Amino acid sequence: RAPGITPVGISAGLRVLLELPPGGPSAAELAERAAARSIELFPVGRFHHHGEPVPDGIVLGYGALPEHAFEAGLRALGELFADTFPH
């Protein structure tokens, strides 16, 4: 749904970093759009030490999502990406 987004660290545990493509909305803008759809995303800038270069991206946690809501959550996220990053 969003071929320009690069997932990083998905095998590491309960969250994944999604690096955003250049020229699109910023992580903060994407988080705002997600919040309007009851999806909570965290811009990666909140989690880095100042002075270190960091790609623009979001941290997506999936460990607290109940199993019965996982499919609906992925669908909502996919719809957000399709609306935000049209092909």
Tab-separated table of C-alpha atoms in Angstrom:
chain	number	residue	atom	x	y	z
A	1	ARG	CA	0.000	0.000	0.000
A	2	ALA	CA	2.990	2.337	0.478
A	3	PRO	CA	5.971	1.078	-1.518
A	4	GLY	CA	8.109	4.098	-0.566
A	5	ILE	CA	7.992	3.257	3.152
A	6	THR	CA	10.848	1.075	4.388
A	7	PRO	CA	10.271	-1.116	7.470
A	8	VAL	CA	13.353	-1.463	9.701
A	9	GLY	CA	13.856	-3.767	12.690
A	10	ILE	CA	10.612	-5.711	12.473
A	11	SER	CA	12.279	-8.880	13.790
A	12	ALA	CA	13.467	-7.035	16.897
A	13	GLY	CA	10.297	-7.243	18.944
A	14	LEU	CA	7.157	-5.231	19.594
A	15	ARG	CA	7.598	-2.273	17.272
A	16	VAL	CA	8.948	-1.400	13.854
A	17	LEU	CA	10.531	1.741	12.435
A	18	LEU	CA	8.952	2.867	9.180
A	19	GLU	CA	11.299	5.173	7.255
A	20	LEU	CA	9.272	7.617	5.181
A	21	PRO	CA	10.073	8.473	1.575
A	22	PRO	CA	11.446	11.923	0.761
A	23	GLY	CA	9.002	14.440	-0.650
A	24	GLY	CA	5.979	13.129	1.248
A	25	PRO	CA	4.421	14.280	4.473
A	26	SER	CA	6.671	14.458	7.521
A	27	ALA	CA	6.392	11.958	10.342
A	28	ALA	CA	4.614	14.579	12.452
A	29	GLU	CA	2.080	15.203	9.663
A	30	LEU	CA	1.508	11.480	9.204
A	31	ALA	CA	0.996	11.049	12.966
A	32	GLU	CA	-1.642	13.812	12.888
A	33	ARG	CA	-3.471	12.156	9.990
A	34	ALA	CA	-3.320	8.823	11.802
A	35	ALA	CA	-4.670	10.320	15.035
A	36	ALA	CA	-7.720	11.570	13.125
A	37	ARG	CA	-8.385	7.879	12.345
A	38	SER	CA	-7.760	6.697	15.933
A	39	ILE	CA	-4.318	5.296	15.036
A	40	GLU	CA	-1.405	6.262	17.268
A	41	LEU	CA	1.966	6.647	15.532
A	42	PHE	CA	5.140	8.081	17.038
A	43	PRO	CA	7.517	10.274	14.982
A	44	VAL	CA	11.013	8.821	15.371
A	45	GLY	CA	12.406	12.267	16.187
A	46	ARG	CA	10.991	11.871	19.704
A	47	PHE	CA	13.356	8.959	20.338
A	48	HIS	CA	16.776	10.107	19.134
A	49	HIS	CA	19.613	12.005	20.763
A	50	HIS	CA	20.034	15.542	19.484
A	51	GLY	CA	22.885	16.005	17.064
A	52	GLU	CA	22.668	12.521	15.577
A	53	PRO	CA	21.283	12.283	12.030
A	54	VAL	CA	18.021	10.375	11.935
A	55	PRO	CA	15.805	9.439	8.992
A	56	ASP	CA	12.277	10.805	8.986
A	57	GLY	CA	10.044	8.015	10.109
A	58	ILE	CA	7.539	6.693	12.561
A	59	VAL	CA	7.685	4.058	15.243
A	60	LEU	CA	4.755	1.686	15.008
A	61	GLY	CA	4.087	-0.465	18.053
A	62	TYR	CA	2.139	-3.670	17.586
A	63	GLY	CA	2.720	-5.528	20.858
A	64	ALA	CA	-0.297	-4.117	22.715
A	65	LEU	CA	-2.823	-4.663	19.935
A	66	PRO	CA	-5.261	-7.435	20.900
A	67	GLU	CA	-5.130	-10.377	18.507
A	68	HIS	CA	-8.782	-9.929	17.517
A	69	ALA	CA	-8.050	-6.315	16.457
A	70	PHE	CA	-4.848	-6.973	14.518
A	71	GLU	CA	-6.458	-7.422	11.094
A	72	ALA	CA	-8.636	-4.309	11.473
A	73	GLY	CA	-5.610	-2.321	12.681
A	74	LEU	CA	-3.529	-3.356	9.679
A	75	ARG	CA	-6.400	-2.536	7.338
A	76	ALA	CA	-6.793	0.954	8.876
A	77	LEU	CA	-3.051	1.563	8.623
A	78	GLY	CA	-3.040	0.365	4.999
A	79	GLU	CA	-5.900	2.727	4.164
A	80	LEU	CA	-4.023	5.619	5.782
A	81	PHE	CA	-0.916	4.815	3.728
A	82	ALA	CA	-2.916	4.402	0.500
A	83	ASP	CA	-4.580	7.792	1.039
A	84	THR	CA	-1.319	9.497	2.043
A	85	PHE	CA	1.101	7.915	-0.459
A	86	PRO	CA	-0.945	7.331	-3.647
A	87	HIS	CA	0.797	5.463	-6.458
